[in-house]
Amino acid sequence: MESITPHRIEVSMMIATAAITGLGTGISVSVTEPAALPNALREVTRYADHVDLTVNRERPSAEIHAVDLAGGSPAMVGVLLEQILTEALYFADLTDGANRSVRRSAIPDYRFLPHLQFTVDGPRPMTVRTMTPVPEWHRPRLGEGRVVVPTDVRLELLGTARAFLADRAAQRVASRFECGALVTVGDAHAGNVTATAGHPPLGGWHVPVGNELVELEPGHALSTLTRTDIDALPRSPFDPRPAPAFATVSTIADDAGSAYAAAMMTYAHPDRAPHRLIDLGVAARTVDTRGRVHEIGHWPSQRHAHAA
């Protein structure tokens, strides 16, 4: 069983920060009232442990195992799993499955795979048409505290859960302790999602993106994904491999779930992503494999981290 324990505390310029571990990664908590840090840390630790026990398959007692073992039958789930799964399915639909929260298992159900249909329509004696399969993210059924997941579909909720935790933890800390809050779930420099809530500190929140710092407005979130993060995702033989167009993708949105899904969509659909991101009001910064930087939407001004 994974433990969640604080391992670093810092206080600088009236911003107090503490770091813990959970959900298989690091979690950083920053508040604008240093006196509130111990209570904020306890609040985030409890909530992170609750989320961890819900979706992290590395923990034998995690609730997600009950869904796996149900074998396509209805499984009773708690409110937290229902909330995370609802968010995962929503973003899967929004990104055409790019968030990878619902994928095919290693054992397919051929009724739902692309298949060929032979007809006698058209000028030639016989033509072949490819039938479109039912998307994986349309097949789980959720409602009234029950989840039905077909046997050939597997839920991968850890990425969505990390974004969910960042959003909810920042909101809970800001509301309960009347301070500004910033919560980062993931590595400090790559593969992370950051959410803010409440009043910002003097000068605003500045979050590292590569070697730069960007100002993150209150109530907004940032997600950074690297090629290494994408390659480390669980994959079945039926999952397409994304083209290695980018080394790093960073996105800013109104919430962490949207930012994370937008970053995943940029990797999965690099040609379509710019128009989709602009339509969704998401700003992005991509770095390709040659180190070239491209900004999409209203990306905030940056300054070097050494100047902070």
PDB file of C-alpha atoms in Angstrom:
ATOM      1  CA  MET A   1       0.000   0.000   0.000  1.00  0.00           C
ATOM      2  CA  GLU A   2       1.362   3.389  -0.977  1.00  0.00           C
ATOM      3  CA  SER A   3       1.857   5.903   1.806  1.00  0.00           C
ATOM      4  CA  ILE A   4       1.197   9.612   1.507  1.00  0.00           C
ATOM      5  CA  THR A   5       3.647  11.549   3.664  1.00  0.00           C
ATOM      6  CA  PRO A   6       5.018  15.115   3.582  1.00  0.00           C
ATOM      7  CA  HIS A   7       8.654  15.335   2.541  1.00  0.00           C
ATOM      8  CA  ARG A   8       9.355  19.043   1.959  1.00  0.00           C
ATOM      9  CA  ILE A   9       8.112  22.346   3.376  1.00  0.00           C
ATOM     10  CA  GLU A  10       9.124  25.787   2.066  1.00  0.00           C
ATOM     11  CA  VAL A  11       8.073  29.337   2.935  1.00  0.00           C
ATOM     12  CA  SER A  12       8.994  32.158   0.543  1.00  0.00           C
ATOM     13  CA  MET A  13       7.493  35.607  -0.140  1.00  0.00           C
ATOM     14  CA  MET A  14       4.392  34.810   1.922  1.00  0.00           C
ATOM     15  CA  ILE A  15       3.780  31.616  -0.060  1.00  0.00           C
ATOM     16  CA  ALA A  16       4.098  28.399   1.931  1.00  0.00           C
ATOM     17  CA  THR A  17       4.628  25.139   0.039  1.00  0.00           C
ATOM     18  CA  ALA A  18       4.712  21.506   1.114  1.00  0.00           C
ATOM     19  CA  ALA A  19       5.266  18.355  -0.939  1.00  0.00           C
ATOM     20  CA  ILE A  20       3.787  14.900  -0.418  1.00  0.00           C
ATOM     21  CA  THR A  21       3.454  11.783  -2.571  1.00  0.00           C
ATOM     22  CA  GLY A  22       0.325  10.026  -3.776  1.00  0.00           C
ATOM     23  CA  LEU A  23      -1.413   8.621  -6.864  1.00  0.00           C
ATOM     24  CA  GLY A  24       1.969   7.267  -7.910  1.00  0.00           C
ATOM     25  CA  THR A  25       3.574  10.703  -8.190  1.00  0.00           C
ATOM     26  CA  GLY A  26       4.458  13.882  -6.296  1.00  0.00           C
ATOM     27  CA  ILE A  27       1.909  16.391  -5.027  1.00  0.00           C
ATOM     28  CA  SER A  28       2.793  19.991  -4.186  1.00  0.00           C
ATOM     29  CA  VAL A  29       0.521  22.261  -2.116  1.00  0.00           C
ATOM     30  CA  SER A  30       1.050  26.042  -1.959  1.00  0.00           C
ATOM     31  CA  VAL A  31      -1.006  28.549   0.038  1.00  0.00           C
ATOM     32  CA  THR A  32      -0.896  32.324   0.447  1.00  0.00           C
ATOM     33  CA  GLU A  33      -1.364  32.090   4.228  1.00  0.00           C
ATOM     34  CA  PRO A  34       1.598  30.217   5.761  1.00  0.00           C
ATOM     35  CA  ALA A  35      -0.338  29.582   8.968  1.00  0.00           C
ATOM     36  CA  ALA A  36      -2.905  27.599   6.963  1.00  0.00           C
ATOM     37  CA  LEU A  37      -0.328  25.228   5.458  1.00  0.00           C
ATOM     38  CA  PRO A  38      -0.522  22.415   8.088  1.00  0.00           C
ATOM     39  CA  ASN A  39      -4.321  22.217   7.839  1.00  0.00           C
ATOM     40  CA  ALA A  40      -4.217  22.520   4.046  1.00  0.00           C
ATOM     41  CA  LEU A  41      -1.672  19.723   3.850  1.00  0.00           C
ATOM     42  CA  ARG A  42      -3.827  17.436   6.017  1.00  0.00           C
ATOM     43  CA  GLU A  43      -6.858  18.216   3.858  1.00  0.00           C
ATOM     44  CA  VAL A  44      -5.047  17.432   0.600  1.00  0.00           C
ATOM     45  CA  THR A  45      -3.428  14.318   2.083  1.00  0.00           C
ATOM     46  CA  ARG A  46      -6.811  12.887   3.133  1.00  0.00           C
ATOM     47  CA  TYR A  47      -8.389  13.685  -0.206  1.00  0.00           C
ATOM     48  CA  ALA A  48      -5.433  12.317  -2.191  1.00  0.00           C
ATOM     49  CA  ASP A  49      -5.555   9.074  -0.225  1.00  0.00           C
ATOM     50  CA  HIS A  50      -9.290   8.779  -0.923  1.00  0.00           C
ATOM     51  CA  VAL A  51      -8.726   9.255  -4.673  1.00  0.00           C
ATOM     52  CA  ASP A  52      -5.768   6.864  -4.581  1.00  0.00           C
ATOM     53  CA  LEU A  53      -7.865   4.141  -2.944  1.00  0.00           C
ATOM     54  CA  THR A  54     -10.486   4.667  -5.617  1.00  0.00           C
ATOM     55  CA  VAL A  55      -8.584   4.437  -8.929  1.00  0.00           C
ATOM     56  CA  ASN A  56      -4.956   3.381  -8.373  1.00  0.00           C
ATOM     57  CA  ARG A  57      -4.565  -0.266  -9.430  1.00  0.00           C
ATOM     58  CA  GLU A  58      -1.199  -0.374  -7.657  1.00  0.00           C
ATOM     59  CA  ARG A  59      -3.201  -0.627  -4.426  1.00  0.00           C
ATOM     60  CA  PRO A  60      -4.783  -4.080  -4.027  1.00  0.00           C
ATOM     61  CA  SER A  61      -7.768  -2.630  -2.167  1.00  0.00           C
ATOM     62  CA  ALA A  62      -8.551   0.083  -4.749  1.00  0.00           C
ATOM     63  CA  GLU A  63     -12.210   0.289  -5.739  1.00  0.00           C
ATOM     64  CA  ILE A  64     -11.386   0.117  -9.462  1.00  0.00           C
ATOM     65  CA  HIS A  65     -10.585  -3.593  -9.031  1.00  0.00           C
ATOM     66  CA  ALA A  66     -14.265  -4.286  -8.310  1.00  0.00           C
ATOM     67  CA  VAL A  67     -15.156  -2.905 -11.741  1.00  0.00           C
ATOM     68  CA  ASP A  68     -12.457  -5.064 -13.367  1.00  0.00           C
ATOM     69  CA  LEU A  69     -13.684  -8.198 -11.605  1.00  0.00           C
ATOM     70  CA  ALA A  70     -17.346  -7.590 -12.436  1.00  0.00           C
ATOM     71  CA  GLY A  71     -16.754  -9.061 -15.896  1.00  0.00           C
ATOM     72  CA  GLY A  72     -19.311  -6.900 -17.676  1.00  0.00           C
ATOM     73  CA  SER A  73     -21.916  -7.142 -14.913  1.00  0.00           C
ATOM     74  CA  PRO A  74     -23.140  -4.086 -12.969  1.00  0.00           C
ATOM     75  CA  ALA A  75     -20.760  -3.070 -10.168  1.00  0.00           C
ATOM     76  CA  MET A  76     -21.748  -0.860  -7.249  1.00  0.00           C
ATOM     77  CA  VAL A  77     -19.400   2.150  -6.994  1.00  0.00           C
ATOM     78  CA  GLY A  78     -18.949   5.026  -4.592  1.00  0.00           C
ATOM     79  CA  VAL A  79     -19.662   8.678  -5.310  1.00  0.00           C
ATOM     80  CA  LEU A  80     -15.997   9.559  -5.903  1.00  0.00           C
ATOM     81  CA  LEU A  81     -15.460   6.867  -8.544  1.00  0.00           C
ATOM     82  CA  GLU A  82     -18.709   7.883 -10.208  1.00  0.00           C
ATOM     83  CA  GLN A  83     -17.545  11.519 -10.334  1.00  0.00           C
ATOM     84  CA  ILE A  84     -14.113  10.662 -11.755  1.00  0.00           C
ATOM     85  CA  LEU A  85     -15.550   8.270 -14.334  1.00  0.00           C
ATOM     86  CA  THR A  86     -18.177  10.821 -15.384  1.00  0.00           C
ATOM     87  CA  GLU A  87     -15.415  13.363 -15.979  1.00  0.00           C
ATOM     88  CA  ALA A  88     -13.281  10.814 -17.826  1.00  0.00           C
ATOM     89  CA  LEU A  89     -16.128   9.855 -20.165  1.00  0.00           C
ATOM     90  CA  TYR A  90     -16.970  13.509 -20.789  1.00  0.00           C
ATOM     91  CA  PHE A  91     -13.420  14.362 -21.828  1.00  0.00           C
ATOM     92  CA  ALA A  92     -13.137  11.161 -23.849  1.00  0.00           C
ATOM     93  CA  ASP A  93     -16.173  12.247 -25.848  1.00  0.00           C
ATOM     94  CA  LEU A  94     -14.801  15.779 -26.201  1.00  0.00           C
ATOM     95  CA  THR A  95     -11.427  14.582 -27.527  1.00  0.00           C
ATOM     96  CA  ASP A  96     -12.527  11.511 -29.529  1.00  0.00           C
ATOM     97  CA  GLY A  97     -10.950   9.230 -26.955  1.00  0.00           C
ATOM     98  CA  ALA A  98      -7.600  11.048 -26.893  1.00  0.00           C
ATOM     99  CA  ASN A  99      -7.492  11.180 -23.084  1.00  0.00           C
ATOM    100  CA  ARG A 100      -7.085   7.364 -23.130  1.00  0.00           C
ATOM    101  CA  SER A 101      -9.338   6.856 -20.090  1.00  0.00           C
ATOM    102  CA  VAL A 102     -11.329   4.158 -21.883  1.00  0.00           C
ATOM    103  CA  ARG A 103      -9.500   1.729 -24.155  1.00  0.00           C
ATOM    104  CA  ARG A 104      -9.764  -1.741 -25.597  1.00  0.00           C
ATOM    105  CA  SER A 105      -8.423  -4.552 -23.483  1.00  0.00           C
ATOM    106  CA  ALA A 106      -6.055  -7.186 -24.828  1.00  0.00           C
ATOM    107  CA  ILE A 107      -9.050  -9.468 -25.500  1.00  0.00           C
ATOM    108  CA  PRO A 108     -11.289  -7.883 -28.142  1.00  0.00           C
ATOM    109  CA  ASP A 109     -14.991  -8.293 -28.734  1.00  0.00           C
ATOM    110  CA  TYR A 110     -15.099  -8.537 -32.512  1.00  0.00           C
ATOM    111  CA  ARG A 111     -18.660  -7.278 -32.634  1.00  0.00           C
ATOM    112  CA  PHE A 112     -17.306  -3.796 -31.900  1.00  0.00           C
ATOM    113  CA  LEU A 113     -14.143  -3.807 -34.041  1.00  0.00           C
ATOM    114  CA  PRO A 114     -14.018  -2.387 -37.590  1.00  0.00           C
ATOM    115  CA  HIS A 115     -15.129  -5.031 -40.040  1.00  0.00           C
ATOM    116  CA  LEU A 116     -15.814  -5.430 -43.734  1.00  0.00           C
ATOM    117  CA  GLN A 117     -19.200  -5.585 -45.368  1.00  0.00           C
ATOM    118  CA  PHE A 118     -19.583  -6.955 -48.899  1.00  0.00           C
ATOM    119  CA  THR A 119     -22.264  -5.394 -51.104  1.00  0.00           C
ATOM    120  CA  VAL A 120     -23.291  -5.324 -54.759  1.00  0.00           C
ATOM    121  CA  ASP A 121     -23.878  -1.545 -54.860  1.00  0.00           C
ATOM    122  CA  GLY A 122     -22.031   0.697 -57.277  1.00  0.00           C
ATOM    123  CA  PRO A 123     -20.679   0.330 -60.805  1.00  0.00           C
ATOM    124  CA  ARG A 124     -18.553  -2.710 -59.998  1.00  0.00           C
ATOM    125  CA  PRO A 125     -20.018  -6.159 -59.280  1.00  0.00           C
ATOM    126  CA  MET A 126     -18.791  -6.041 -55.674  1.00  0.00           C
ATOM    127  CA  THR A 127     -17.512  -3.283 -53.392  1.00  0.00           C
ATOM    128  CA  VAL A 128     -16.069  -3.392 -49.871  1.00  0.00           C
ATOM    129  CA  ARG A 129     -17.031  -0.939 -47.125  1.00  0.00           C
ATOM    130  CA  THR A 130     -15.403  -0.507 -43.735  1.00  0.00           C
ATOM    131  CA  MET A 131     -17.938  -0.328 -40.921  1.00  0.00           C
ATOM    132  CA  THR A 132     -17.298   2.192 -38.140  1.00  0.00           C
ATOM    133  CA  PRO A 133     -17.038   0.552 -34.698  1.00  0.00           C
ATOM    134  CA  VAL A 134     -18.794   1.822 -31.585  1.00  0.00           C
ATOM    135  CA  PRO A 135     -16.259   4.047 -29.767  1.00  0.00           C
ATOM    136  CA  GLU A 136     -14.946   2.503 -26.547  1.00  0.00           C
ATOM    137  CA  TRP A 137     -15.918   5.554 -24.481  1.00  0.00           C
ATOM    138  CA  HIS A 138     -19.577   5.186 -25.523  1.00  0.00           C
ATOM    139  CA  ARG A 139     -19.860   1.661 -24.196  1.00  0.00           C
ATOM    140  CA  PRO A 140     -19.480   1.920 -20.385  1.00  0.00           C
ATOM    141  CA  ARG A 141     -22.807   2.562 -18.651  1.00  0.00           C
ATOM    142  CA  LEU A 142     -23.016   4.670 -15.522  1.00  0.00           C
ATOM    143  CA  GLY A 143     -25.946   5.641 -13.311  1.00  0.00           C
ATOM    144  CA  GLU A 144     -27.656   5.150  -9.957  1.00  0.00           C
ATOM    145  CA  GLY A 145     -24.390   4.182  -8.308  1.00  0.00           C
ATOM    146  CA  ARG A 146     -23.696   1.350 -10.745  1.00  0.00           C
ATOM    147  CA  VAL A 147     -21.107   0.950 -13.496  1.00  0.00           C
ATOM    148  CA  VAL A 148     -21.255  -1.548 -16.353  1.00  0.00           C
ATOM    149  CA  VAL A 149     -17.985  -1.936 -18.284  1.00  0.00           C
ATOM    150  CA  PRO A 150     -17.892  -4.525 -21.116  1.00  0.00           C
ATOM    151  CA  THR A 151     -15.301  -7.253 -20.719  1.00  0.00           C
ATOM    152  CA  ASP A 152     -13.267  -6.056 -23.720  1.00  0.00           C
ATOM    153  CA  VAL A 153     -13.053  -2.475 -22.401  1.00  0.00           C
ATOM    154  CA  ARG A 154     -10.642  -1.292 -19.712  1.00  0.00           C
ATOM    155  CA  LEU A 155     -10.796   1.896 -17.665  1.00  0.00           C
ATOM    156  CA  GLU A 156      -7.554   3.856 -17.152  1.00  0.00           C
ATOM    157  CA  LEU A 157      -8.549   6.629 -14.770  1.00  0.00           C
ATOM    158  CA  LEU A 158      -5.247   7.590 -13.135  1.00  0.00           C
ATOM    159  CA  GLY A 159      -4.496  10.517 -15.471  1.00  0.00           C
ATOM    160  CA  THR A 160      -7.994  11.943 -15.175  1.00  0.00           C
ATOM    161  CA  ALA A 161      -7.926  11.342 -11.409  1.00  0.00           C
ATOM    162  CA  ARG A 162      -4.725  13.376 -11.015  1.00  0.00           C
ATOM    163  CA  ALA A 163      -6.338  16.317 -12.808  1.00  0.00           C
ATOM    164  CA  PHE A 164      -9.523  15.803 -10.776  1.00  0.00           C
ATOM    165  CA  LEU A 165      -7.481  15.863  -7.554  1.00  0.00           C
ATOM    166  CA  ALA A 166      -5.651  19.068  -8.513  1.00  0.00           C
ATOM    167  CA  ASP A 167      -8.932  20.869  -9.232  1.00  0.00           C
ATOM    168  CA  ARG A 168     -10.860  19.670  -6.192  1.00  0.00           C
ATOM    169  CA  ALA A 169      -7.973  19.959  -3.730  1.00  0.00           C
ATOM    170  CA  ALA A 170      -7.209  23.559  -4.719  1.00  0.00           C
ATOM    171  CA  GLN A 171     -10.890  24.486  -4.423  1.00  0.00           C
ATOM    172  CA  ARG A 172     -11.295  22.784  -1.041  1.00  0.00           C
ATOM    173  CA  VAL A 173      -8.194  24.436   0.432  1.00  0.00           C
ATOM    174  CA  ALA A 174      -9.114  27.909  -0.840  1.00  0.00           C
ATOM    175  CA  SER A 175     -12.689  27.625   0.411  1.00  0.00           C
ATOM    176  CA  ARG A 176     -12.052  26.043   3.812  1.00  0.00           C
ATOM    177  CA  PHE A 177      -9.028  28.107   4.833  1.00  0.00           C
ATOM    178  CA  GLU A 178      -9.848  31.391   3.035  1.00  0.00           C
ATOM    179  CA  CYS A 179      -6.569  31.668   1.178  1.00  0.00           C
ATOM    180  CA  GLY A 180      -5.148  31.343  -2.281  1.00  0.00           C
ATOM    181  CA  ALA A 181      -4.179  27.800  -3.209  1.00  0.00           C
ATOM    182  CA  LEU A 182      -2.101  26.135  -5.902  1.00  0.00           C
ATOM    183  CA  VAL A 183      -1.935  22.346  -6.160  1.00  0.00           C
ATOM    184  CA  THR A 184       0.379  20.493  -8.538  1.00  0.00           C
ATOM    185  CA  VAL A 185       0.013  16.756  -9.110  1.00  0.00           C
ATOM    186  CA  GLY A 186       2.969  15.231 -10.930  1.00  0.00           C
ATOM    187  CA  ASP A 187       6.637  15.913 -11.459  1.00  0.00           C
ATOM    188  CA  ALA A 188       7.746  19.491 -10.772  1.00  0.00           C
ATOM    189  CA  HIS A 189       9.122  20.057 -14.291  1.00  0.00           C
ATOM    190  CA  ALA A 190       7.256  17.635 -16.578  1.00  0.00           C
ATOM    191  CA  GLY A 191       4.256  15.347 -16.599  1.00  0.00           C
ATOM    192  CA  ASN A 192       2.136  17.405 -14.227  1.00  0.00           C
ATOM    193  CA  VAL A 193      -1.142  19.225 -13.831  1.00  0.00           C
ATOM    194  CA  THR A 194      -1.551  22.389 -11.727  1.00  0.00           C
ATOM    195  CA  ALA A 195      -4.739  24.089 -10.534  1.00  0.00           C
ATOM    196  CA  THR A 196      -5.309  27.372  -8.686  1.00  0.00           C
ATOM    197  CA  ALA A 197      -8.187  28.665  -6.574  1.00  0.00           C
ATOM    198  CA  GLY A 198      -8.892  31.636  -4.300  1.00  0.00           C
ATOM    199  CA  HIS A 199      -7.006  34.921  -4.269  1.00  0.00           C
ATOM    200  CA  PRO A 200      -3.535  34.827  -5.839  1.00  0.00           C
ATOM    201  CA  PRO A 201      -0.406  36.026  -4.024  1.00  0.00           C
ATOM    202  CA  LEU A 202       1.022  39.476  -4.683  1.00  0.00           C
ATOM    203  CA  GLY A 203       2.434  39.316  -8.201  1.00  0.00           C
ATOM    204  CA  GLY A 204       0.339  36.241  -9.104  1.00  0.00           C
ATOM    205  CA  TRP A 205       1.083  32.546  -9.365  1.00  0.00           C
ATOM    206  CA  HIS A 206       4.081  31.734 -11.567  1.00  0.00           C
ATOM    207  CA  VAL A 207       4.427  28.132 -12.714  1.00  0.00           C
ATOM    208  CA  PRO A 208       7.461  26.597 -14.459  1.00  0.00           C
ATOM    209  CA  VAL A 209       7.015  25.443 -18.043  1.00  0.00           C
ATOM    210  CA  GLY A 210      10.353  24.127 -19.239  1.00  0.00           C
ATOM    211  CA  ASN A 211      12.944  26.794 -18.469  1.00  0.00           C
ATOM    212  CA  GLU A 212      10.321  29.537 -18.318  1.00  0.00           C
ATOM    213  CA  LEU A 213       7.777  30.780 -15.796  1.00  0.00           C
ATOM    214  CA  VAL A 214       4.229  31.591 -16.876  1.00  0.00           C
ATOM    215  CA  GLU A 215       1.640  33.447 -14.830  1.00  0.00           C
ATOM    216  CA  LEU A 216      -1.383  31.288 -14.102  1.00  0.00           C
ATOM    217  CA  GLU A 217      -4.530  33.290 -13.445  1.00  0.00           C
ATOM    218  CA  PRO A 218      -6.721  32.446 -10.444  1.00  0.00           C
ATOM    219  CA  GLY A 219      -9.219  29.713 -11.197  1.00  0.00           C
ATOM    220  CA  HIS A 220      -7.172  28.371 -14.100  1.00  0.00           C
ATOM    221  CA  ALA A 221      -5.110  25.227 -14.573  1.00  0.00           C
ATOM    222  CA  LEU A 222      -2.042  24.128 -16.505  1.00  0.00           C
ATOM    223  CA  SER A 223      -1.023  20.696 -17.748  1.00  0.00           C
ATOM    224  CA  THR A 224       2.371  19.671 -19.117  1.00  0.00           C
ATOM    225  CA  LEU A 225       2.981  16.340 -20.833  1.00  0.00           C
ATOM    226  CA  THR A 226       6.176  15.014 -22.381  1.00  0.00           C
ATOM    227  CA  ARG A 227       6.779  12.343 -24.962  1.00  0.00           C
ATOM    228  CA  THR A 228       8.043  10.136 -22.130  1.00  0.00           C
ATOM    229  CA  ASP A 229       4.691  10.501 -20.348  1.00  0.00           C
ATOM    230  CA  ILE A 230       2.816   9.453 -23.484  1.00  0.00           C
ATOM    231  CA  ASP A 231       5.060   6.439 -24.076  1.00  0.00           C
ATOM    232  CA  ALA A 232       4.561   5.319 -20.453  1.00  0.00           C
ATOM    233  CA  LEU A 233       0.762   5.129 -20.748  1.00  0.00           C
ATOM    234  CA  PRO A 234      -0.832   1.662 -20.645  1.00  0.00           C
ATOM    235  CA  ARG A 235      -1.359   0.376 -24.166  1.00  0.00           C
ATOM    236  CA  SER A 236      -3.153  -2.566 -25.738  1.00  0.00           C
ATOM    237  CA  PRO A 237      -2.344  -4.074 -29.148  1.00  0.00           C
ATOM    238  CA  PHE A 238      -5.309  -2.167 -30.606  1.00  0.00           C
ATOM    239  CA  ASP A 239      -4.288   1.323 -29.462  1.00  0.00           C
ATOM    240  CA  PRO A 240      -2.799   3.577 -32.157  1.00  0.00           C
ATOM    241  CA  ARG A 241       0.675   4.916 -31.497  1.00  0.00           C
ATOM    242  CA  PRO A 242       0.804   8.720 -31.621  1.00  0.00           C
ATOM    243  CA  ALA A 243       3.235  10.293 -34.067  1.00  0.00           C
ATOM    244  CA  PRO A 244       6.299  11.719 -32.285  1.00  0.00           C
ATOM    245  CA  ALA A 245       5.486  15.286 -33.282  1.00  0.00           C
ATOM    246  CA  PHE A 246       6.218  16.927 -29.934  1.00  0.00           C
ATOM    247  CA  ALA A 247       8.722  16.655 -27.136  1.00  0.00           C
ATOM    248  CA  THR A 248       6.520  18.663 -24.747  1.00  0.00           C
ATOM    249  CA  VAL A 249       2.956  19.996 -24.762  1.00  0.00           C
ATOM    250  CA  SER A 250       1.654  22.490 -22.184  1.00  0.00           C
ATOM    251  CA  THR A 251      -1.946  23.713 -22.047  1.00  0.00           C
ATOM    252  CA  ILE A 252      -3.867  26.261 -19.975  1.00  0.00           C
ATOM    253  CA  ALA A 253      -7.627  25.966 -19.447  1.00  0.00           C
ATOM    254  CA  ASP A 254     -10.359  26.865 -16.963  1.00  0.00           C
ATOM    255  CA  ASP A 255      -9.868  23.594 -15.094  1.00  0.00           C
ATOM    256  CA  ALA A 256      -7.262  20.865 -14.772  1.00  0.00           C
ATOM    257  CA  GLY A 257      -9.396  18.204 -16.435  1.00  0.00           C
ATOM    258  CA  SER A 258      -9.774  20.318 -19.579  1.00  0.00           C
ATOM    259  CA  ALA A 259      -6.063  21.182 -19.600  1.00  0.00           C
ATOM    260  CA  TYR A 260      -5.019  17.537 -19.283  1.00  0.00           C
ATOM    261  CA  ALA A 261      -7.469  16.362 -21.955  1.00  0.00           C
ATOM    262  CA  ALA A 262      -6.329  19.144 -24.305  1.00  0.00           C
ATOM    263  CA  ALA A 263      -2.677  18.154 -23.892  1.00  0.00           C
ATOM    264  CA  MET A 264      -3.523  14.509 -24.602  1.00  0.00           C
ATOM    265  CA  MET A 265      -5.567  15.532 -27.668  1.00  0.00           C
ATOM    266  CA  THR A 266      -2.632  17.572 -29.006  1.00  0.00           C
ATOM    267  CA  TYR A 267      -0.434  14.470 -28.958  1.00  0.00           C
ATOM    268  CA  ALA A 268      -3.123  12.240 -30.447  1.00  0.00           C
ATOM    269  CA  HIS A 269      -4.340  14.639 -33.168  1.00  0.00           C
ATOM    270  CA  PRO A 270      -1.540  17.153 -33.878  1.00  0.00           C
ATOM    271  CA  ASP A 271      -3.100  18.292 -37.165  1.00  0.00           C
ATOM    272  CA  ARG A 272      -6.588  18.921 -35.797  1.00  0.00           C
ATOM    273  CA  ALA A 273      -5.614  20.102 -32.314  1.00  0.00           C
ATOM    274  CA  PRO A 274      -4.903  23.824 -32.980  1.00  0.00           C
ATOM    275  CA  HIS A 275      -8.419  24.524 -34.271  1.00  0.00           C
ATOM    276  CA  ARG A 276     -10.033  22.419 -31.548  1.00  0.00           C
ATOM    277  CA  LEU A 277      -8.028  24.133 -28.801  1.00  0.00           C
ATOM    278  CA  ILE A 278      -8.976  27.597 -30.023  1.00  0.00           C
ATOM    279  CA  ASP A 279     -12.646  26.579 -30.218  1.00  0.00           C
ATOM    280  CA  LEU A 280     -12.439  25.309 -26.618  1.00  0.00           C
ATOM    281  CA  GLY A 281     -10.690  28.457 -25.366  1.00  0.00           C
ATOM    282  CA  VAL A 282      -7.514  26.560 -24.456  1.00  0.00           C
ATOM    283  CA  ALA A 283      -4.052  28.089 -24.820  1.00  0.00           C
ATOM    284  CA  ALA A 284      -1.131  25.803 -25.641  1.00  0.00           C
ATOM    285  CA  ARG A 285       2.635  25.804 -26.035  1.00  0.00           C
ATOM    286  CA  THR A 286       4.259  22.974 -27.947  1.00  0.00           C
ATOM    287  CA  VAL A 287       7.942  22.114 -28.323  1.00  0.00           C
ATOM    288  CA  ASP A 288       8.730  19.777 -31.207  1.00  0.00           C
ATOM    289  CA  THR A 289      11.507  17.213 -31.336  1.00  0.00           C
ATOM    290  CA  ARG A 290      13.840  19.835 -32.871  1.00  0.00           C
ATOM    291  CA  GLY A 291      13.252  22.275 -30.015  1.00  0.00           C
ATOM    292  CA  ARG A 292      11.036  24.657 -31.974  1.00  0.00           C
ATOM    293  CA  VAL A 293       8.360  26.379 -29.871  1.00  0.00           C
ATOM    294  CA  HIS A 294       4.861  27.122 -31.128  1.00  0.00           C
ATOM    295  CA  GLU A 295       2.082  28.886 -29.214  1.00  0.00           C
ATOM    296  CA  ILE A 296      -1.634  28.400 -29.756  1.00  0.00           C
ATOM    297  CA  GLY A 297      -4.251  30.838 -28.487  1.00  0.00           C
ATOM    298  CA  HIS A 298      -3.523  33.444 -25.824  1.00  0.00           C
ATOM    299  CA  TRP A 299      -0.470  31.938 -24.174  1.00  0.00           C
ATOM    300  CA  PRO A 300       0.666  34.170 -21.257  1.00  0.00           C
ATOM    301  CA  SER A 301       3.944  36.066 -21.342  1.00  0.00           C
ATOM    302  CA  GLN A 302       6.933  34.216 -19.933  1.00  0.00           C
ATOM    303  CA  ARG A 303      10.120  34.985 -18.093  1.00  0.00           C
ATOM    304  CA  HIS A 304      13.168  32.889 -17.364  1.00  0.00           C
ATOM    305  CA  ALA A 305      12.940  30.832 -14.201  1.00  0.00           C
ATOM    306  CA  HIS A 306      16.326  32.190 -13.078  1.00  0.00           C
ATOM    307  CA  ALA A 307      14.796  35.673 -12.936  1.00  0.00           C
ATOM    308  CA  ALA A 308      12.108  34.632 -10.445  1.00  0.00           C
TER     309      ALA A 308
END
